[in-house]
Amino acid sequence: MVDGQGDLPRLLTAAETAAPVEAVDVVAEDLLRRFGATRVSFLILDLTGKEVVPLSTASRAKAGAGRHAARIDLFGSVYEHVVRTQRPYQEATHEGERVIFPVTNRGDAIGLLELLLPAGPGQEVLDAAGEAAHILAYIVIANQRFTDLYTWGRRSRPLSLAAEIQHQLLPLSLTCEAAQFALCGSLEPSEDISGDTFDYTLDRDTLHLSLTDTMGHNLQAALSATVLVGALRGARRQGTDLVEQARQADQALADHRPHGHATGQLVRIDLHTGRAEMVNAGHPRPLRVRDAEVEEIALEADQPFGLLMPISHSYRVQQLDLRPGDRLIMLTDGMLERGVEKVDLSALVKDTRHLHPRETVLTLSTAVLDEAGGHLEDDATVMCLDWYGPQETKRHVGSGADIQQASPRRTKR
């Protein structure tokens, strides 16, 4: 039986009543009963974007999943189709109707809700199941603050201490959609962690972006990156301009002992005017895709952060020409050199211009990792921003993703 809008408070109350590690199980059991399903599963997407793992399964036969569930390769699967297109998948099987819904929040693909329903479910049931998938995204986001279960599901391998620190410096969501833009970042750590980070935040008027690359390796690089990111976030949260953010980051890293230095880029975009500006602290130039052409943006390079220069210096704010329809690619040198030079990054950026930033950064980082034989000599980090323009004020959504901006399904080879 489907109760329509009354299901929302009931699901939230049921999830709140349960322990954080059981919140998703409660939702799965509720859907099992309400829709007369044979099986209901929640599959969480790992941070690489290449696998999903069943984190919770409710079944009329048994309940299962958990930390020993087998991971499933996304490539070429129906699960990948749902993640890429952000559209439900439905097929008739001899067991019943198999349906899979994206579990997504503001473009951040958290996972998938899979149900095995009685044959011929009506549209009312499908709509209610899709709504439950959307609610599930919020339930996961709320409960992951209290348990490591969801973090475990999103990791394909154990992390070293340095990598653990590095991951904690990343934004809580690697993807974000708003009316004016969509963005996603990806970090592929090297075997000797090299201190790459990326960050973003959104306020009422401004989108803030940063990408940094701390020199050094392993724990020292991770600690230096912690100082750098902490200084940047602290200055940003004080409401300072880009020059002051850069100055505070430079001073903090210079004061850190044993000190290191870092390259980086800081970006601010006015959401109402589209005006974009950047500080470039000795970092590789970003790429811009405009009218299907890829070009390197000609930016002057100021000195890296933390160099302890004997004379005073200041960072320059440079105007960033960003127009509606543009794509901005920011990357670290691990995407360009140290054993991965053979990757034609500009060609790959051009070839992926039709994909959502989520799939674009996955394709770029995977190409670099494959070229390195799975063993990077330097961290490889990339951020992709699609700028739709200040004239956009509302997202085009029915659930957690902007379907108009989603990737097409993979072309069969």
Short mmCIF file of C-alpha atoms in Angstrom, two decimals:
data_model
loop_
_atom_site.label_atom_id
_atom_site.label_comp_id
_atom_site.label_asym_id
_atom_site.label_seq_id
_atom_site.Cartn_x
_atom_site.Cartn_y
_atom_site.Cartn_z
CA MET A 1 0.00 0.00 0.00
CA VAL A 2 1.26 3.48 -0.88
CA ASP A 3 0.36 6.32 1.44
CA GLY A 4 1.80 9.20 -0.63
CA GLN A 5 3.09 12.23 1.26
CA GLY A 6 2.48 10.58 4.62
CA ASP A 7 5.41 8.23 3.97
CA LEU A 8 8.04 10.98 4.39
CA PRO A 9 7.58 11.71 8.12
CA ARG A 10 7.07 8.03 8.85
CA LEU A 11 10.33 7.04 7.13
CA LEU A 12 12.28 9.80 8.85
CA THR A 13 10.84 8.87 12.23
CA ALA A 14 11.67 5.19 11.69
CA ALA A 15 15.25 6.06 10.69
CA GLU A 16 15.61 8.39 13.69
CA THR A 17 14.33 5.70 16.06
CA ALA A 18 16.96 3.22 14.86
CA ALA A 19 20.67 3.32 15.63
CA PRO A 20 22.76 5.17 13.01
CA VAL A 21 24.18 1.90 11.68
CA GLU A 22 20.66 0.50 11.29
CA ALA A 23 18.91 3.53 9.79
CA VAL A 24 19.19 2.28 6.21
CA ASP A 25 18.13 -1.24 7.28
CA VAL A 26 14.95 0.21 8.77
CA VAL A 27 14.13 1.99 5.52
CA ALA A 28 14.79 -1.19 3.53
CA GLU A 29 12.50 -3.22 5.76
CA ASP A 30 9.80 -0.57 5.50
CA LEU A 31 9.93 -0.62 1.69
CA LEU A 32 9.91 -4.42 1.72
CA ARG A 33 6.60 -4.43 3.57
CA ARG A 34 4.99 -1.39 1.97
CA PHE A 35 5.55 -2.40 -1.66
CA GLY A 36 5.29 -6.16 -1.22
CA ALA A 37 8.87 -6.44 -2.49
CA THR A 38 10.88 -9.64 -2.44
CA ARG A 39 14.18 -7.85 -1.89
CA VAL A 40 15.32 -4.28 -1.18
CA SER A 41 19.00 -3.31 -1.27
CA PHE A 42 20.98 -0.12 -0.75
CA LEU A 43 24.29 -0.07 -2.62
CA ILE A 44 26.77 2.65 -1.71
CA LEU A 45 29.11 4.16 -4.32
CA ASP A 46 32.78 4.13 -3.39
CA LEU A 47 34.97 7.23 -3.58
CA THR A 48 36.67 6.11 -6.78
CA GLY A 49 33.33 6.04 -8.59
CA LYS A 50 34.22 2.62 -9.98
CA GLU A 51 32.45 0.23 -7.62
CA VAL A 52 29.35 -0.16 -5.49
CA VAL A 53 28.93 -2.33 -2.42
CA PRO A 54 25.61 -3.63 -0.99
CA LEU A 55 25.49 -1.98 2.42
CA SER A 56 22.01 -3.14 3.41
CA THR A 57 19.68 -5.81 2.07
CA ALA A 58 16.19 -6.67 3.31
CA SER A 59 14.72 -9.86 1.92
CA ARG A 60 11.79 -12.14 2.59
CA ALA A 61 14.36 -14.93 2.73
CA LYS A 62 16.99 -13.24 4.93
CA ALA A 63 18.72 -9.98 5.75
CA GLY A 64 22.29 -9.53 4.75
CA ALA A 65 25.06 -7.32 3.37
CA GLY A 66 27.42 -5.38 5.61
CA ARG A 67 31.18 -5.28 5.86
CA HIS A 68 31.76 -8.58 4.08
CA ALA A 69 29.58 -7.87 1.04
CA ALA A 70 31.30 -8.26 -2.31
CA ARG A 71 32.05 -5.10 -4.23
CA ILE A 72 30.57 -4.80 -7.70
CA ASP A 73 32.42 -3.30 -10.65
CA LEU A 74 30.35 -0.52 -12.17
CA PHE A 75 31.83 -0.47 -15.66
CA GLY A 76 29.24 -1.49 -18.26
CA SER A 77 26.66 -2.51 -15.65
CA VAL A 78 23.09 -1.34 -15.17
CA TYR A 79 24.29 0.28 -11.96
CA GLU A 80 26.67 2.47 -13.95
CA HIS A 81 23.80 3.37 -16.28
CA VAL A 82 21.73 4.65 -13.35
CA VAL A 83 24.64 6.59 -11.82
CA ARG A 84 25.58 8.22 -15.13
CA THR A 85 22.11 9.12 -16.34
CA GLN A 86 20.55 9.63 -12.89
CA ARG A 87 17.45 7.91 -14.25
CA PRO A 88 15.72 4.79 -12.89
CA TYR A 89 16.28 1.40 -14.50
CA GLN A 90 13.49 -1.14 -14.84
CA GLU A 91 13.33 -4.66 -16.24
CA ALA A 92 11.02 -7.65 -15.98
CA THR A 93 12.66 -10.82 -14.64
CA HIS A 94 11.33 -14.28 -13.86
CA GLU A 95 11.41 -13.27 -10.17
CA GLY A 96 9.47 -10.04 -10.63
CA GLU A 97 10.10 -6.42 -11.62
CA ARG A 98 13.65 -5.25 -10.95
CA VAL A 99 13.91 -1.48 -10.45
CA ILE A 100 16.97 0.61 -9.52
CA PHE A 101 16.83 4.25 -8.44
CA PRO A 102 19.68 6.73 -7.92
CA VAL A 103 20.27 7.83 -4.33
CA THR A 104 21.61 11.32 -4.92
CA ASN A 105 21.77 14.69 -3.19
CA ARG A 106 22.56 17.86 -5.17
CA GLY A 107 24.38 15.84 -7.80
CA ASP A 108 26.42 13.85 -5.30
CA ALA A 109 25.84 10.21 -6.27
CA ILE A 110 25.68 8.46 -2.90
CA GLY A 111 24.46 5.11 -4.12
CA LEU A 112 21.54 3.13 -5.48
CA LEU A 113 18.26 1.69 -4.21
CA GLU A 114 17.39 -1.63 -5.83
CA LEU A 115 14.04 -3.34 -5.39
CA LEU A 116 12.56 -6.59 -6.66
CA LEU A 117 8.82 -5.87 -6.89
CA PRO A 118 5.83 -7.95 -7.91
CA ALA A 119 5.35 -8.01 -11.67
CA GLY A 120 3.65 -4.98 -13.19
CA PRO A 121 4.00 -2.40 -10.42
CA GLY A 122 1.86 0.66 -11.06
CA GLN A 123 3.27 4.13 -11.61
CA GLU A 124 2.14 5.12 -8.12
CA VAL A 125 4.40 2.46 -6.61
CA LEU A 126 7.34 3.46 -8.82
CA ASP A 127 6.91 7.13 -7.94
CA ALA A 128 6.78 6.31 -4.23
CA ALA A 129 9.91 4.13 -4.50
CA GLY A 130 11.75 6.94 -6.30
CA GLU A 131 10.72 9.35 -3.55
CA ALA A 132 12.01 6.88 -0.95
CA ALA A 133 15.37 6.80 -2.76
CA HIS A 134 15.57 10.59 -2.53
CA ILE A 135 14.72 10.48 1.18
CA LEU A 136 17.36 7.78 1.66
CA ALA A 137 20.06 10.19 0.47
CA TYR A 138 19.26 12.54 3.33
CA ILE A 139 19.12 9.67 5.81
CA VAL A 140 22.61 8.51 4.81
CA ILE A 141 24.01 12.05 4.98
CA ALA A 142 22.54 12.61 8.44
CA ASN A 143 23.64 9.29 9.93
CA GLN A 144 27.17 9.10 8.52
CA ARG A 145 28.14 11.74 11.10
CA PHE A 146 27.75 9.14 13.85
CA THR A 147 29.29 5.97 12.43
CA ASP A 148 32.14 4.76 10.21
CA LEU A 149 29.88 2.26 8.41
CA TYR A 150 29.18 4.52 5.46
CA THR A 151 32.81 5.64 5.28
CA TRP A 152 33.86 2.00 5.11
CA GLY A 153 31.45 1.38 2.26
CA ARG A 154 32.92 4.24 0.24
CA ARG A 155 36.51 2.99 0.50
CA SER A 156 37.86 0.33 -1.80
CA ARG A 157 41.08 -0.18 0.18
CA PRO A 158 42.59 0.60 3.61
CA LEU A 159 44.32 3.98 3.92
CA SER A 160 47.71 4.82 5.35
CA LEU A 161 47.88 7.42 8.12
CA ALA A 162 48.94 10.10 5.63
CA ALA A 163 46.12 9.17 3.26
CA GLU A 164 43.61 9.20 6.12
CA ILE A 165 44.63 12.77 6.99
CA GLN A 166 44.54 13.76 3.32
CA HIS A 167 41.01 12.42 2.84
CA GLN A 168 39.77 14.28 5.91
CA LEU A 169 40.85 17.54 4.26
CA LEU A 170 38.52 17.02 1.29
CA PRO A 171 35.01 18.49 1.19
CA LEU A 172 32.31 16.20 2.60
CA SER A 173 30.76 15.91 -0.87
CA LEU A 174 33.01 15.64 -3.91
CA THR A 175 30.18 16.78 -6.21
CA CYS A 176 27.85 19.75 -6.03
CA GLU A 177 25.08 21.04 -8.29
CA ALA A 178 23.51 24.47 -8.04
CA ALA A 179 21.46 26.54 -10.47
CA GLN A 180 24.52 28.37 -11.82
CA PHE A 181 27.04 25.51 -11.90
CA ALA A 182 27.95 21.88 -11.36
CA LEU A 183 31.33 20.73 -10.09
CA CYS A 184 33.22 17.64 -9.03
CA GLY A 185 36.73 16.89 -7.79
CA SER A 186 38.83 13.75 -7.72
CA LEU A 187 42.06 12.90 -5.91
CA GLU A 188 44.11 9.83 -6.79
CA PRO A 189 46.83 9.56 -4.11
CA SER A 190 50.30 8.38 -5.03
CA GLU A 191 52.00 5.55 -3.16
CA ASP A 192 54.02 8.21 -1.30
CA ILE A 193 51.31 10.74 -0.40
CA SER A 194 52.23 14.13 -1.82
CA GLY A 195 49.73 16.44 -0.12
CA ASP A 196 47.24 17.34 -2.86
CA THR A 197 43.91 18.81 -1.75
CA PHE A 198 40.89 20.49 -3.26
CA ASP A 199 38.05 22.37 -1.62
CA TYR A 200 34.92 24.35 -2.38
CA THR A 201 32.12 26.07 -0.55
CA LEU A 202 29.02 27.98 -1.52
CA ASP A 203 27.53 30.99 0.20
CA ARG A 204 24.63 33.27 -0.74
CA ASP A 205 26.54 35.23 -3.35
CA THR A 206 29.79 33.41 -4.08
CA LEU A 207 31.28 30.09 -5.08
CA HIS A 208 34.76 29.53 -3.60
CA LEU A 209 37.20 26.98 -5.06
CA SER A 210 40.74 25.98 -4.14
CA LEU A 211 43.25 23.43 -5.38
CA THR A 212 46.61 22.98 -3.65
CA ASP A 213 49.69 20.79 -4.00
CA THR A 214 52.00 20.61 -0.97
CA MET A 215 55.60 19.60 -1.63
CA GLY A 216 57.00 16.57 0.19
CA HIS A 217 55.72 13.09 0.81
CA ASN A 218 53.77 10.96 3.24
CA LEU A 219 53.02 12.21 6.76
CA GLN A 220 54.95 15.47 6.47
CA ALA A 221 53.11 16.37 3.26
CA ALA A 222 49.77 15.51 4.88
CA LEU A 223 50.55 17.67 7.93
CA SER A 224 51.65 20.59 5.76
CA ALA A 225 48.47 20.22 3.72
CA THR A 226 46.48 20.32 6.97
CA VAL A 227 48.08 23.62 7.93
CA LEU A 228 47.49 25.04 4.45
CA VAL A 229 43.85 23.99 4.15
CA GLY A 230 43.13 25.09 7.70
CA ALA A 231 44.57 28.54 6.99
CA LEU A 232 42.62 28.90 3.75
CA ARG A 233 39.34 27.83 5.33
CA GLY A 234 39.89 30.03 8.36
CA ALA A 235 40.62 33.10 6.24
CA ARG A 236 37.69 32.38 3.94
CA ARG A 237 35.30 32.00 6.86
CA GLN A 238 36.45 35.37 8.19
CA GLY A 239 35.13 36.88 4.96
CA THR A 240 38.54 37.97 3.67
CA ASP A 241 39.30 38.59 -0.01
CA LEU A 242 41.50 36.33 -2.13
CA VAL A 243 44.68 38.29 -1.47
CA GLU A 244 44.26 38.01 2.29
CA GLN A 245 43.39 34.32 2.03
CA ALA A 246 46.58 33.75 0.06
CA ARG A 247 48.63 35.84 2.50
CA GLN A 248 47.38 33.94 5.53
CA ALA A 249 48.00 30.59 3.84
CA ASP A 250 51.50 31.70 2.84
CA GLN A 251 52.32 32.84 6.38
CA ALA A 252 50.86 29.74 8.03
CA LEU A 253 52.88 27.40 5.84
CA ALA A 254 56.04 29.47 6.31
CA ASP A 255 55.59 29.28 10.09
CA HIS A 256 55.05 25.52 10.02
CA ARG A 257 58.11 23.53 11.10
CA PRO A 258 59.65 21.75 9.38
CA HIS A 259 58.23 24.06 6.78
CA GLY A 260 57.37 23.12 3.25
CA HIS A 261 55.84 25.00 0.39
CA ALA A 262 52.85 24.48 -1.85
CA THR A 263 51.46 25.62 -5.15
CA GLY A 264 47.80 26.41 -5.47
CA GLN A 265 44.91 28.26 -7.05
CA LEU A 266 42.13 30.15 -5.30
CA VAL A 267 38.97 31.10 -7.19
CA ARG A 268 35.93 33.23 -6.38
CA ILE A 269 32.90 33.44 -8.65
CA ASP A 270 30.07 35.90 -8.08
CA LEU A 271 26.85 33.93 -8.58
CA HIS A 272 24.85 37.04 -9.48
CA THR A 273 27.20 38.65 -12.02
CA GLY A 274 29.37 35.75 -13.18
CA ARG A 275 32.51 37.76 -12.36
CA ALA A 276 35.34 35.31 -11.65
CA GLU A 277 38.79 35.98 -10.21
CA MET A 278 41.76 33.84 -9.28
CA VAL A 279 45.03 33.86 -7.36
CA ASN A 280 47.63 31.58 -8.95
CA ALA A 281 50.40 30.61 -6.51
CA GLY A 282 52.90 28.98 -8.87
CA HIS A 283 50.43 26.34 -10.01
CA PRO A 284 49.91 24.72 -13.45
CA ARG A 285 47.51 26.74 -15.57
CA PRO A 286 43.89 25.60 -15.73
CA LEU A 287 42.12 24.54 -18.92
CA ARG A 288 38.92 26.00 -20.30
CA VAL A 289 36.49 24.34 -22.71
CA ARG A 290 34.52 26.82 -24.79
CA ASP A 291 32.62 26.07 -27.99
CA ALA A 292 34.12 22.56 -28.04
CA GLU A 293 37.68 23.95 -28.03
CA VAL A 294 40.17 23.40 -25.21
CA GLU A 295 42.63 26.12 -24.28
CA GLU A 296 45.08 26.77 -21.49
CA ILE A 297 44.14 29.93 -19.59
CA ALA A 298 46.99 32.41 -19.66
CA LEU A 299 47.51 33.31 -16.00
CA GLU A 300 50.59 34.86 -14.44
CA ALA A 301 52.16 32.78 -11.67
CA ASP A 302 52.93 34.29 -8.29
CA GLN A 303 55.22 32.54 -5.84
CA PRO A 304 54.07 29.35 -4.11
CA PHE A 305 52.82 29.44 -0.53
CA GLY A 306 55.34 29.17 2.33
CA LEU A 307 58.62 29.96 0.57
CA LEU A 308 59.97 32.27 3.32
CA MET A 309 61.03 34.97 0.87
CA PRO A 310 63.50 37.50 2.30
CA ILE A 311 61.52 40.44 0.94
CA SER A 312 57.82 41.11 1.18
CA HIS A 313 55.58 40.14 -1.70
CA SER A 314 51.90 40.18 -2.51
CA TYR A 315 49.59 37.96 -4.49
CA ARG A 316 47.74 39.28 -7.51
CA VAL A 317 44.05 38.82 -8.18
CA GLN A 318 43.61 38.02 -11.85
CA GLN A 319 40.35 38.13 -13.77
CA LEU A 320 39.16 34.77 -15.01
CA ASP A 321 37.19 34.96 -18.24
CA LEU A 322 34.27 32.63 -17.55
CA ARG A 323 31.14 32.65 -19.70
CA PRO A 324 27.90 30.63 -19.58
CA GLY A 325 28.55 27.24 -21.17
CA ASP A 326 32.25 27.19 -20.23
CA ARG A 327 33.94 24.28 -18.49
CA LEU A 328 36.91 24.97 -16.20
CA ILE A 329 39.46 22.24 -15.44
CA MET A 330 41.88 22.77 -12.54
CA LEU A 331 44.57 20.14 -11.93
CA THR A 332 47.81 19.37 -10.14
CA ASP A 333 51.08 18.45 -11.81
CA GLY A 334 50.46 14.79 -11.02
CA MET A 335 47.95 14.87 -13.88
CA LEU A 336 50.61 16.16 -16.27
CA GLU A 337 54.02 14.68 -15.50
CA ARG A 338 56.02 12.05 -13.60
CA GLY A 339 55.23 9.08 -15.78
CA VAL A 340 51.85 10.15 -17.17
CA GLU A 341 53.00 12.58 -19.88
CA LYS A 342 51.72 10.28 -22.62
CA VAL A 343 48.11 10.98 -21.63
CA ASP A 344 46.77 13.59 -24.08
CA LEU A 345 44.84 15.44 -21.44
CA SER A 346 43.57 18.21 -23.73
CA ALA A 347 42.13 15.64 -26.14
CA LEU A 348 40.54 13.75 -23.27
CA VAL A 349 39.04 16.95 -21.85
CA LYS A 350 37.55 17.67 -25.27
CA ASP A 351 36.21 14.14 -25.67
CA THR A 352 34.47 14.26 -22.27
CA ARG A 353 32.91 17.70 -22.65
CA HIS A 354 29.42 16.16 -22.96
CA LEU A 355 29.73 14.32 -19.64
CA HIS A 356 28.71 15.55 -16.21
CA PRO A 357 31.72 16.76 -14.14
CA ARG A 358 31.31 13.62 -12.02
CA GLU A 359 32.04 11.32 -14.97
CA THR A 360 34.58 13.70 -16.48
CA VAL A 361 36.93 13.69 -13.46
CA LEU A 362 36.53 9.92 -13.21
CA THR A 363 37.58 9.49 -16.83
CA LEU A 364 40.55 11.87 -16.54
CA SER A 365 41.91 10.43 -13.28
CA THR A 366 41.40 6.85 -14.48
CA ALA A 367 43.37 7.55 -17.68
CA VAL A 368 46.27 8.94 -15.65
CA LEU A 369 46.18 6.06 -13.16
CA ASP A 370 46.08 3.48 -15.96
CA GLU A 371 49.02 5.13 -17.73
CA ALA A 372 51.00 4.87 -14.50
CA GLY A 373 50.17 1.18 -14.23
CA GLY A 374 48.20 1.84 -11.06
CA HIS A 375 51.28 3.23 -9.24
CA LEU A 376 51.39 7.01 -9.32
CA GLU A 377 54.63 8.81 -8.53
CA ASP A 378 52.69 11.93 -7.53
CA ASP A 379 49.16 12.66 -6.37
CA ALA A 380 46.84 13.31 -9.33
CA THR A 381 44.03 15.74 -8.57
CA VAL A 382 41.48 17.38 -10.84
CA MET A 383 38.47 19.65 -10.41
CA CYS A 384 35.87 20.19 -13.11
CA LEU A 385 33.45 23.13 -13.03
CA ASP A 386 30.60 23.62 -15.50
CA TRP A 387 29.43 27.23 -15.44
CA TYR A 388 25.83 27.71 -16.56
CA GLY A 389 25.67 31.43 -15.78
CA PRO A 390 24.08 33.90 -13.35
CA GLN A 391 20.85 33.94 -15.35
CA GLU A 392 20.08 30.47 -13.94
CA THR A 393 18.26 30.68 -10.62
CA LYS A 394 16.64 27.25 -10.19
CA ARG A 395 17.85 23.70 -10.66
CA HIS A 396 15.86 21.40 -12.96
CA VAL A 397 15.28 18.48 -10.62
CA GLY A 398 12.69 15.93 -9.70
CA SER A 399 14.92 14.25 -7.12
CA GLY A 400 18.57 14.70 -6.21
CA ALA A 401 20.11 15.43 -9.62
CA ASP A 402 19.63 17.83 -12.51
CA ILE A 403 18.57 15.36 -15.19
CA GLN A 404 19.18 17.91 -17.97
CA GLN A 405 22.88 18.02 -17.07
CA ALA A 406 23.40 14.29 -16.42
CA SER A 407 25.68 12.13 -18.57
CA PRO A 408 24.29 9.95 -21.34
CA ARG A 409 24.53 6.20 -20.94
CA ARG A 410 27.80 4.65 -22.04
CA THR A 411 28.00 3.81 -25.72
CA LYS A 412 28.38 0.09 -26.27
CA ARG A 413 31.66 -0.91 -27.84
#
